[in-house]
XYZ file of C-alpha atoms in Angstrom:
594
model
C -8.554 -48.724 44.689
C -6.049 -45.833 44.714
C -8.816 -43.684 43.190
C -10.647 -44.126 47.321
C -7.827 -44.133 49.028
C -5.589 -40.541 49.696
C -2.065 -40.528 47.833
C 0.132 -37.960 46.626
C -1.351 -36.083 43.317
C 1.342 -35.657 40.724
C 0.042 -33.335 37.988
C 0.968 -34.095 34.462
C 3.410 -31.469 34.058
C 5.324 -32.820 36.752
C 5.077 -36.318 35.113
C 6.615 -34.744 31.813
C 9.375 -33.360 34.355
C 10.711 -36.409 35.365
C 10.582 -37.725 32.073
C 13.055 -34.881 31.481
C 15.162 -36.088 34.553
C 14.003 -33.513 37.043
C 13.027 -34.163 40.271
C 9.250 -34.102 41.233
C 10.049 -33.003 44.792
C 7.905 -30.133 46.344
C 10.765 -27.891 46.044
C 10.474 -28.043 42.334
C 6.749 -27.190 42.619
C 8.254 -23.762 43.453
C 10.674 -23.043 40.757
C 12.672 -20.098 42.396
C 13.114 -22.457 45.184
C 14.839 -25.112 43.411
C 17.381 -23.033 42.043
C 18.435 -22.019 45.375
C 18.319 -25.359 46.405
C 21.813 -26.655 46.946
C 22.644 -31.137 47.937
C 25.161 -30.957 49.477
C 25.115 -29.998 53.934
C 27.278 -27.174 54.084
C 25.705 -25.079 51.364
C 22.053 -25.488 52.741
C 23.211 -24.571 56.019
C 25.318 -21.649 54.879
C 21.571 -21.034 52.653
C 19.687 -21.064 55.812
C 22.104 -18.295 57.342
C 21.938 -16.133 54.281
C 18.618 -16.142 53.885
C 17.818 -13.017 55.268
C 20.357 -11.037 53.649
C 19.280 -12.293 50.052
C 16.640 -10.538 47.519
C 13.417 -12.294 46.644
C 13.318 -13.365 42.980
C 10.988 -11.596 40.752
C 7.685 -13.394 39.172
C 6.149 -13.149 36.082
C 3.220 -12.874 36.140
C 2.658 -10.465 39.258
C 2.456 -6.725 39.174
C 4.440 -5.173 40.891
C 4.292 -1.528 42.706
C 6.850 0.781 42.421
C 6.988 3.074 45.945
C 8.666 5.798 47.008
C 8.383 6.481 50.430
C 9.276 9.988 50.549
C 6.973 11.946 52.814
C 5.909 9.381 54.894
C 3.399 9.387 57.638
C 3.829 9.020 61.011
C 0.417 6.953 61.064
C 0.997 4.917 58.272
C 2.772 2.529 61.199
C -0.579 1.507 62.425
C -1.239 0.535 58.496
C -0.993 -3.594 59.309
C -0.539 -4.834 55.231
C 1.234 -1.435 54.239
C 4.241 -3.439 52.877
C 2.406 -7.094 53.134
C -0.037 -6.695 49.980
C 0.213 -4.403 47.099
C -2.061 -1.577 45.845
C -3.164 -4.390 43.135
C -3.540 -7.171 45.212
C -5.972 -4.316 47.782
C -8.008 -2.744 45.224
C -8.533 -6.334 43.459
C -10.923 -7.359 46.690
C -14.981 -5.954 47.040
C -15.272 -5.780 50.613
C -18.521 -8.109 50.776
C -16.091 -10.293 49.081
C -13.626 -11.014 51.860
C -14.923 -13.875 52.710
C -13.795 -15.576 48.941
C -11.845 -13.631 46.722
C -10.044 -14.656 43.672
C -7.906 -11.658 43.531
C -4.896 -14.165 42.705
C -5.319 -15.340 39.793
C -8.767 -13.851 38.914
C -10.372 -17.694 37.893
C -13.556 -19.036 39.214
C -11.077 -21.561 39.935
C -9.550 -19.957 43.115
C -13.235 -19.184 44.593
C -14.066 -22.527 44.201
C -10.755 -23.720 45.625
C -11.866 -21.739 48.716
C -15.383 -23.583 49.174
C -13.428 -26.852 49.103
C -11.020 -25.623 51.558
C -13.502 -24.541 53.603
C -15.595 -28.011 53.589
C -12.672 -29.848 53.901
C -9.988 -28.161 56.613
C -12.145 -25.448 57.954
C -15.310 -27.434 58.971
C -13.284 -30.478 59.833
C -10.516 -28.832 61.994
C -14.282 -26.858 63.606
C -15.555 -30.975 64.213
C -11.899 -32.062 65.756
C -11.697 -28.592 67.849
C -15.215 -29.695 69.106
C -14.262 -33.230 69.843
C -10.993 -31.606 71.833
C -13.206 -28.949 73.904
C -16.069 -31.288 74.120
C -13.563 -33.512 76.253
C -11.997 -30.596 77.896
C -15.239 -29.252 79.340
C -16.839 -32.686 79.757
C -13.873 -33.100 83.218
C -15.195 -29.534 84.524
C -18.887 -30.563 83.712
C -18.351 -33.968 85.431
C -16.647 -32.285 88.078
C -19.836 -31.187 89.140
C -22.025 -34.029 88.432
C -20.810 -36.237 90.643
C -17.291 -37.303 89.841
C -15.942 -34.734 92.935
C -17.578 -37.548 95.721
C -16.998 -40.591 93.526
C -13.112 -39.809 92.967
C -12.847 -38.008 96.283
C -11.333 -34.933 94.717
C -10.640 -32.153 97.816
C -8.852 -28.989 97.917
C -6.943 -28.478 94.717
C -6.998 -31.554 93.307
C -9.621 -30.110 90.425
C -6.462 -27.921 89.535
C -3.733 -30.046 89.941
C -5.533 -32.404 87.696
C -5.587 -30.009 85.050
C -2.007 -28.994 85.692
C -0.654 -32.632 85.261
C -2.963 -33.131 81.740
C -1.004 -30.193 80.256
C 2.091 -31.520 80.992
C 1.041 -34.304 78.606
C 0.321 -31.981 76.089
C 3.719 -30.779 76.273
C 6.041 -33.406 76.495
C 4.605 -35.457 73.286
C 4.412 -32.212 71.291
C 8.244 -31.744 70.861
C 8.493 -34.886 68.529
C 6.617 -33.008 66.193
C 9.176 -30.328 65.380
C 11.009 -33.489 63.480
C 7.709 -34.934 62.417
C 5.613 -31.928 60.478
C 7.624 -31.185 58.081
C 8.604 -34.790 56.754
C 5.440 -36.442 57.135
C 2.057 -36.128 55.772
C -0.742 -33.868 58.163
C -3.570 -36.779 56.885
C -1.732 -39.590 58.548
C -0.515 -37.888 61.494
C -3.851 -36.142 62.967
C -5.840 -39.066 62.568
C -3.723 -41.330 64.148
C -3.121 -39.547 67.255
C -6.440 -38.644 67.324
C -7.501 -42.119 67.785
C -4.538 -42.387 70.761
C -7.013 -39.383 71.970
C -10.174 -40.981 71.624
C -9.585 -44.342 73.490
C -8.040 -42.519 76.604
C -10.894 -39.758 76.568
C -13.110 -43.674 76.668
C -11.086 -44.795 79.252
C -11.611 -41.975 81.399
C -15.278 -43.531 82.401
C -13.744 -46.270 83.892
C -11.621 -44.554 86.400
C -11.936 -45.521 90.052
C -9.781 -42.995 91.828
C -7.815 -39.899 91.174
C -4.608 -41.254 90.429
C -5.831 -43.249 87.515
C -8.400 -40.666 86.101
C -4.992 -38.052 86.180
C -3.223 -41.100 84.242
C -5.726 -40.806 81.446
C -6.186 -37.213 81.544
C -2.768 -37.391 81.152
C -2.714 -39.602 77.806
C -5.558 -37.427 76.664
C -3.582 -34.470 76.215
C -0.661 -36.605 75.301
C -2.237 -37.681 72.335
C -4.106 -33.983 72.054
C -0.794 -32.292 71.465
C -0.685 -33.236 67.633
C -4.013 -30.852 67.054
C -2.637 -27.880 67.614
C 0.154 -27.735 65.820
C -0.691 -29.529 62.511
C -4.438 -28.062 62.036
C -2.302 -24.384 62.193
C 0.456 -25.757 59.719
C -2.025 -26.728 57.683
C -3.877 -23.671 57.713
C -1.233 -21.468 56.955
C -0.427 -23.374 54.208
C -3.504 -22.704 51.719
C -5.031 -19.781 53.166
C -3.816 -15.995 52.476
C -3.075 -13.702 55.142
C -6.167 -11.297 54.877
C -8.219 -15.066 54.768
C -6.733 -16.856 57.316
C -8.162 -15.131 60.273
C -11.523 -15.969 59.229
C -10.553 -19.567 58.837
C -8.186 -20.042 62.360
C -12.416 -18.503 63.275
C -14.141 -21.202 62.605
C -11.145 -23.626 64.375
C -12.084 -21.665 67.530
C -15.837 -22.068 66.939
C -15.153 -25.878 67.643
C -13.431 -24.815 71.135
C -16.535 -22.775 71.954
C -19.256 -25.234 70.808
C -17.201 -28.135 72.825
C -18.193 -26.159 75.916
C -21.987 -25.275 74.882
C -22.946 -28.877 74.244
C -20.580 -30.326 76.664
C -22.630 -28.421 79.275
C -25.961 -29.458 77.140
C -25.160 -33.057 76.913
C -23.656 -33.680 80.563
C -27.447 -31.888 82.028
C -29.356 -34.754 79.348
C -26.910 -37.778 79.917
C -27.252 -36.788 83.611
C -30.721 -37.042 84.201
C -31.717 -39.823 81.129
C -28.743 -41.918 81.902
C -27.181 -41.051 85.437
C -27.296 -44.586 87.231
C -28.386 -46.656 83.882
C -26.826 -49.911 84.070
C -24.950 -49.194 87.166
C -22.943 -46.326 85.371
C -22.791 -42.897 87.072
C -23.891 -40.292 84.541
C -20.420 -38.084 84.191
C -18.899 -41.595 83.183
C -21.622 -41.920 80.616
C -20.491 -38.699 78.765
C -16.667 -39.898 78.810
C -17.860 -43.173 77.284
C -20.575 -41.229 74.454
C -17.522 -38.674 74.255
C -15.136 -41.533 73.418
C -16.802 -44.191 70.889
C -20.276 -41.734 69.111
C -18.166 -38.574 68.417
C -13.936 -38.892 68.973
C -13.094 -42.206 66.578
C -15.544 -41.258 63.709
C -13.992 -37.895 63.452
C -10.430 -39.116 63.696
C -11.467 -41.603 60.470
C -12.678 -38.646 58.708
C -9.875 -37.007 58.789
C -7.733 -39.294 56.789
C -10.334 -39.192 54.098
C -10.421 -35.072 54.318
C -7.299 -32.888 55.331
C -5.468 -32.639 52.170
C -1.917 -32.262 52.898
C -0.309 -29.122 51.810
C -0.196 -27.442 48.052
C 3.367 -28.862 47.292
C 2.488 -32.109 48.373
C -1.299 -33.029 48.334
C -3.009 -36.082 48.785
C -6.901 -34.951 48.281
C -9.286 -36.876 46.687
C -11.540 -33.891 46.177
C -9.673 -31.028 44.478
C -9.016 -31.053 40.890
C -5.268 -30.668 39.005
C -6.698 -27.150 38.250
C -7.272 -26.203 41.419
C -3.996 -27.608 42.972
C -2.548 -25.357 40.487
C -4.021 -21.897 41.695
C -3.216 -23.024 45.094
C 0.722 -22.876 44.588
C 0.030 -20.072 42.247
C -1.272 -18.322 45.496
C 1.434 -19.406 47.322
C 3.850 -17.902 45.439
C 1.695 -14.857 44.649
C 1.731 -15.123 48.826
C 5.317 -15.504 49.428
C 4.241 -18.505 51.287
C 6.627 -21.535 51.240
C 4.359 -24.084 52.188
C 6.758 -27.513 51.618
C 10.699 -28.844 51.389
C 11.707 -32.208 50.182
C 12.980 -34.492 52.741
C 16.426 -34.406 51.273
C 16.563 -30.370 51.388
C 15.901 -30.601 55.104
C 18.822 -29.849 57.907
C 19.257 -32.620 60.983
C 17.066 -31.141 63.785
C 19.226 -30.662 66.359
C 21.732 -28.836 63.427
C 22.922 -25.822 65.130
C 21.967 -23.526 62.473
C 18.003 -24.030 63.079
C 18.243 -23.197 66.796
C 20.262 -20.050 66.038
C 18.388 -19.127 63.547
C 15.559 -19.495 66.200
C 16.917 -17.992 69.701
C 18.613 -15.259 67.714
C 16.096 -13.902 65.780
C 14.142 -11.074 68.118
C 10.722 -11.927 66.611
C 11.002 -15.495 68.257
C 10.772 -13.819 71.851
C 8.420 -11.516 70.800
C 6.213 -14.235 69.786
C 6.596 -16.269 72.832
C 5.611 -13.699 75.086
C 2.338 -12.710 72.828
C 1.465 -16.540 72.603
C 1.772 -17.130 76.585
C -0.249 -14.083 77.343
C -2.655 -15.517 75.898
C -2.668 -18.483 77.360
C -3.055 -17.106 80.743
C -5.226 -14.538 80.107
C -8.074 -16.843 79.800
C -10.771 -16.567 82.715
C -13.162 -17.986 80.075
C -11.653 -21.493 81.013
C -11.125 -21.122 84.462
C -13.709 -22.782 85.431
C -14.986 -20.235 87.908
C -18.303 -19.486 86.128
C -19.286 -22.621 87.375
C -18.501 -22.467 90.619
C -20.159 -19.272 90.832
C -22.903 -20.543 89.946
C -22.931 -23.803 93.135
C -21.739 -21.446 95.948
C -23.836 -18.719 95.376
C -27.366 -20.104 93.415
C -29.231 -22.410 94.436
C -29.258 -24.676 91.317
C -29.790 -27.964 90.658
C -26.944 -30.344 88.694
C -29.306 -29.874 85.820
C -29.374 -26.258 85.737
C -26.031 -25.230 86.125
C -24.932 -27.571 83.603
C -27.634 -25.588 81.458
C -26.680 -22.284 82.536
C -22.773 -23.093 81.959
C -23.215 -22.632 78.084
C -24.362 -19.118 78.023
C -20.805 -17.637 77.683
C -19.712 -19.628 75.462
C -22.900 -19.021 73.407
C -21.615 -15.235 73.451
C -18.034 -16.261 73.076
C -19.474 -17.279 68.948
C -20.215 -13.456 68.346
C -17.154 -11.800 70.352
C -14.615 -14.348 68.208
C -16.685 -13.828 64.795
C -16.162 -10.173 65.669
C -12.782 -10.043 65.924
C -11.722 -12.741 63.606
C -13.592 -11.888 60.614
C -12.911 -8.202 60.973
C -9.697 -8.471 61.283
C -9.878 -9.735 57.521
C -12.472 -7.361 56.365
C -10.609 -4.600 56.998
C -7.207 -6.413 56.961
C -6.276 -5.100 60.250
C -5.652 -7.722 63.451
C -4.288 -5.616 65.972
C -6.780 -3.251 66.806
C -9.085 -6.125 67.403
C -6.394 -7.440 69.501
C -6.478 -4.499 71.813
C -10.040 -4.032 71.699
C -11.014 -7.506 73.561
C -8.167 -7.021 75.588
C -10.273 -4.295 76.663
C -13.380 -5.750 77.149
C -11.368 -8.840 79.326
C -9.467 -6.341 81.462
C -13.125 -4.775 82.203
C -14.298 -8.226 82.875
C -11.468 -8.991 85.127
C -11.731 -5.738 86.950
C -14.922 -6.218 87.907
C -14.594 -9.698 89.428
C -11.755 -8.829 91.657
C -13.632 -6.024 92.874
C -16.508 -9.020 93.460
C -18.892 -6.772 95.749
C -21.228 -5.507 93.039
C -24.679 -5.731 92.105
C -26.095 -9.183 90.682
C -26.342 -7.804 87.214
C -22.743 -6.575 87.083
C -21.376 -9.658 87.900
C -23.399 -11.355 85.288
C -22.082 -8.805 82.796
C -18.473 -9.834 83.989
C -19.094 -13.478 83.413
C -20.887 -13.364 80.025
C -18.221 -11.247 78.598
C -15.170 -13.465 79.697
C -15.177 -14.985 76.434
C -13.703 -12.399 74.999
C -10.278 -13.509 76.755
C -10.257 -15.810 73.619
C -11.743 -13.849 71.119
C -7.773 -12.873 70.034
C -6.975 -15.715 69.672
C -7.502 -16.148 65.437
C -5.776 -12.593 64.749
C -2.758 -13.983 67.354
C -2.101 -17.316 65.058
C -2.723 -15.737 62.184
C 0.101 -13.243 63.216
C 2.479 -15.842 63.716
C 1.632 -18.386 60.505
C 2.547 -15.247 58.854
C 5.630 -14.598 60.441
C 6.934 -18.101 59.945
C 5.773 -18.808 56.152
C 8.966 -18.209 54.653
C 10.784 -21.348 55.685
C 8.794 -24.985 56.300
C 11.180 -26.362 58.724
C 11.733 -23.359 60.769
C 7.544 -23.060 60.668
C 7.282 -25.901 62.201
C 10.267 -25.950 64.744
C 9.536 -22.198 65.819
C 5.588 -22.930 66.106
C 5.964 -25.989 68.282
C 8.813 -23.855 70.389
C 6.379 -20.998 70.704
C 3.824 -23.269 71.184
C 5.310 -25.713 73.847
C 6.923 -22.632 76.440
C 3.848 -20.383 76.023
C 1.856 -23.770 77.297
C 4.314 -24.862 80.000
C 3.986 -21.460 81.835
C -0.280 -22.462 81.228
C 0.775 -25.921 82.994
C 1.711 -23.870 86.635
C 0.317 -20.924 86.575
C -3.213 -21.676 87.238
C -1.889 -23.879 89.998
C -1.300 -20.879 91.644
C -3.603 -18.337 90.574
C -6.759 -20.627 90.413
C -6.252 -22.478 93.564
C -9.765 -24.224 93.944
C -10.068 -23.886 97.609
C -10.046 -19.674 96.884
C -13.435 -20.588 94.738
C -15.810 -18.909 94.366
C -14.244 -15.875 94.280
C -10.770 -16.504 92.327
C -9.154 -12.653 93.462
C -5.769 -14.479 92.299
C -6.624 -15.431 89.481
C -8.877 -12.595 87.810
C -5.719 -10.684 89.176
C -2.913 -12.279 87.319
C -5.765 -12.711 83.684
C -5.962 -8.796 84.112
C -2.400 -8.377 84.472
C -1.169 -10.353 81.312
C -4.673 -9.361 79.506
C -3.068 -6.147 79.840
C 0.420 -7.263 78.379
C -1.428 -8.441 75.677
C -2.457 -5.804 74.551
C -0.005 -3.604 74.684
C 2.396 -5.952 73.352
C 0.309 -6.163 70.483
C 1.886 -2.744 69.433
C 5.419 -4.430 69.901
C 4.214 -7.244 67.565
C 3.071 -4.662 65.079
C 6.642 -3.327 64.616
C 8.560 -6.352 64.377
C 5.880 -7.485 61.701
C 6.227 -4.314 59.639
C 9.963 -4.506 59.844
C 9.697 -7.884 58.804
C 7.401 -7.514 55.771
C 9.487 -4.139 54.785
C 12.598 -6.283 54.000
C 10.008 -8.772 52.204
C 8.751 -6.006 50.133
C 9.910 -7.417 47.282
C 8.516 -10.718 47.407
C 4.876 -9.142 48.077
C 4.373 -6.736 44.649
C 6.371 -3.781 46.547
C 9.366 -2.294 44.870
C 10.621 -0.113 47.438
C 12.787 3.506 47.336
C 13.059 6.205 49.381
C 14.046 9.492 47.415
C 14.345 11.883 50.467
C 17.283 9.579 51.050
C 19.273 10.128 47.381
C 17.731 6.569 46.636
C 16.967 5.968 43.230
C 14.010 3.685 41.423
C 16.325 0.331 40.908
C 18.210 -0.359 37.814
C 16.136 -4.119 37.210
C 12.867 -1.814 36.697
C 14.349 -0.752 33.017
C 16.186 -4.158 32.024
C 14.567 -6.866 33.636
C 10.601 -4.631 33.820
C 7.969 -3.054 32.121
C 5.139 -1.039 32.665
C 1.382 -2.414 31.937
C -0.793 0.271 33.568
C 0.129 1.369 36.988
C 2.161 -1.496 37.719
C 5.223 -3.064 36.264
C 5.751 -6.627 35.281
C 8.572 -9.263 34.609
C 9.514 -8.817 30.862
C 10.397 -12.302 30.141
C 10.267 -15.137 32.302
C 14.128 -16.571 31.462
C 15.261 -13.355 32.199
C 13.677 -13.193 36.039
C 17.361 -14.588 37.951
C 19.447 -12.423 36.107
C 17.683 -9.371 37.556
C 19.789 -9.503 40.579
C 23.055 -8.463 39.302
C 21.044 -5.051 39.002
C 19.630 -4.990 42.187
């Protein structure tokens, strides 16, 4: 029965391990972890403050480069992996092979790892993001099939409906700074994703607007987990010039949620509106609901696999859970920490280490710039489309897809090249760009037809960042599990409370259909994006230049008197270009040269 069922894979060597008395927690997965490792309270928290001011260990296995940075360029600062990935670890990848390289460990092994991951996380979290944006455009697309009169929605009640689901996003997704790293991603996702699914049923039963905002409330409530987990997840088994590509296919699911949710409202509208009684906007709540949201939620027990240190698949091999820590560490990515290992949460060395750490603001302005730079979800493509065409219910439903259709290539764009040519940020700027264009044309509002068509097909690109921008901070955060997951649910949950009141103000309904506010304030923090992207650029640079070490980079800078260090000669030699551990007992004793 276990053999159907997910549990936690213990690979033999591990099993010989603990015959031998040592522990088989994740920690010891990663072995220059567990020697760090301390029991007792004060020395982990005294760990935590260090850890910054410590050197990486060395790995065998790894080539390292050794660099001197004398002479260097001004322009090498827009270089984006110039001290993330080696000269190795760059040359070792085709181009056409960016997609699925095995520049790791060089085994069909880590190729094939990739398909799996790709089946398993990547299509699945595209199926859940579907189900999520299939129910988020499903209120706008009933909005307009008939729920307005039935509900008696005036003014800004459309907004202020949206407002008060976000807040239920918010408010449940604090728990889960305490809850990701202790407990596995396979039981949490699917069981709040079944909270999700009977709310998004109940919402077809809703007979005025206080009850429908109770539900829409629960929704989101039970929403929050999605987030979160699918990005923890992510980062944990996908490399930084890979994970773009992947955090792609996550936003695919938001954009195909709002193609067939426009799609399947125009069909269940005119096949089923009235069918038993049943109004047809209530019909796609209750198809929403039971057909699509609970099968996917028991899917996803069966599929998401946990994370390298501590999996629980049923479909990858010993082998292949092998070359994913061996990527990890190749990666510098700490994907796991034993229960034991972890501080209390409300310990006063995580939230220092948090609100005093520069990058944490830095993110939180990036990640709520993006969340109200989003016209694309506004909502005002639609109503564009009432006041000023005469369309049927049918038709606009129809028409309401087309961005979104264009919103596949525009994210494809920037998310896959940002890993083909391992460079996120000018991406970044670029559909910054293209949304300040969009937005500037909107407020100007008395233009030709065309133009204004142009405008609305290209507000997809307000989104289109979105990939590069998590994979930005899954990389900033990989070092350390539990800060990961406390600083990504911080981040997370301020840059969505400014999304909860903002629109309130900027998208006021009754200002439809021309929105001036609003396209005003996207344009304004579309441009902050942008430009902040630069400010990103330097705190990630500065951040993988102390990491140097723990990415192939041995670093010295001779215009400066600095000298190669001494560990290259006792601890090092050279194979080639690039220099490798000698022997692997000696690889903690190098730091008494360092």
């Amino acid at each position: 029965m276990k053999g159907f069922l997910p549990h936690l894979r213990v690979l033999p060597e591990e099993l010989e391990r603990n015959h031998s008395d040592v522990s088989l927690s994740s920690v010891d997965i990663h072995e220059e972890v567990s020697q760090s490792a301390k029991k007792d309270e004060e020395t982990k928290t005294e760990a935590l403050e260090n850890e910054s001011q410590e050197p990486q260990s060395l790995q065998s296995g790894i080539p390292y480069e050794l660099r001197d940075e004398k002479g260097r360029k001004w322009w090498k600062y827009f270089d984006e992996f110039e001290y993330r990935a080696n000269s190795e670890y760059k040359k070792s990848r085709n181009w056409y092979t960016f997609l699925y390289p095995n520049h790791t460990t060089q085994t069909k092994s880590e190729r094939r790892l990739l398909y799996k991951l790709d089946l398993m996380i990547g299509v699945y979290f595209l199926m859940l993001c579907w189900c999520k944006s299939l129910d988020t455009s499903n209120y706008s697309n009933a909005y307009f099939s008939g729920m307005q009169k039935e509900l008696n929605m005036t003014k800004n009640d459309y907004i202020n409906t949206v407002a008060i689901s976000n807040v239920g996003a918010i408010v449940l997704q604090l728990p889960f700074m305490y809850i990701l790293p202790r407990f596995p991603a396979h039981l949490i996702l699917p069981i709040m994703d079944l909270g999700w699914s009977f709310f998004t049923f109940a919402c077809y039963r809703a007979h005025s607007l206080a009850e429908l905002r109770a539900y829409r409330f629960m929704v989101s409530a039970f929403g929050s987990a999605y987030y979160p987990v699918s990005q923890y997840v992510l980062g944990s088994w996908y490399a930084p010039d890979e994970i773009s590509s992947r955090v792609c296919l996550f936003f695919c699911g938001q954009l195909l949620g709002g193609v067939t949710s426009g799609l399947l409202q125009a069909r269940t509208y005119k096949d089923l509106n009235g069918v038993h009684g049943i109004s047809g906007w209530r019909w796609m709540f209750l198809i929403d609901g039971i057909a699509i949201s609970i099968p996917c939620a028991i899917i996803g027990f069966f599929v998401i696999p946990g994370i390298p240190s501590k999996c629980y698949s049923l479909f990858l091999s010993d082998e292949e859970i092998r070359v994913a820590r061996a990527r990890n560490r190749r990666n510098q990515i700490n994907d796991g920490v034993a229960k034991n290992k972890l501080l209390p949460l409300l310990s006063w060395k995580i939230w220092k280490k948090i609100f005093f750490t520069p990058a944490f603001w830095v993110l939180v302005v990036f990640d709520t710039c993006s969340w109200n730079n989003m016209t694309a979800f506004s909502g005002s493509f639609l109503f564009w489309l009432q006041n000023d065409h005469n369309y049927s219910v049918v038709t606009i439903n129809n028409l309401s897809v087309l961005p979104a259709c264009l919103g596949f290539v525009f994210v494809f764009l920037c998310a896959w090249g940002a890993d083909l040519f391992r460079c996120k940020w000018v991406f970044m700027v670029f559909s910054q760009i293209m949304n300040c264009v969009s937005c500037a044309i909107l407020i100007k509002w008395d233009v030709a037809n065309s133009t204004k068509w142009f405008a609305f097909l290209i507000t997809y690109f307000s989104v289109a960042a979105s990939p590069c921008l998590w994979s930005f901070i899954n990389d900033f955060l990989r070092l350390d599990p539990q800060l990961r997951a406390v600083t990504w649910i911080a981040i997370y949950s301020f840059s969505q409370s400014t999304y909860a009141w903002i629109p309130t103000l900027a998208w006021k309904t009754v200002e439809q259909p021309r929105f001036k506010t609003g396209y005003t304030v996207s344009l304004v923090f579309s441009a902050v994006y942008g430009l902040w992207t630069f400010v990103v650029l330097y705190f990630y640079k500065r951040n993988e230049k102390k990491n140097a070490l723990g990415n192939g980079i041995i670093l010295y800078n001779s215009d400066n008197g600095e000298a190669a260090p001494a560990f290259i000669e006792t601890q090092m030699e050279k194979k080639g270009e690039y220099y490798y551990v000698k022997d692997k007992e000696n690889e903690a004793s190098y730091k008494n040269d360092f």
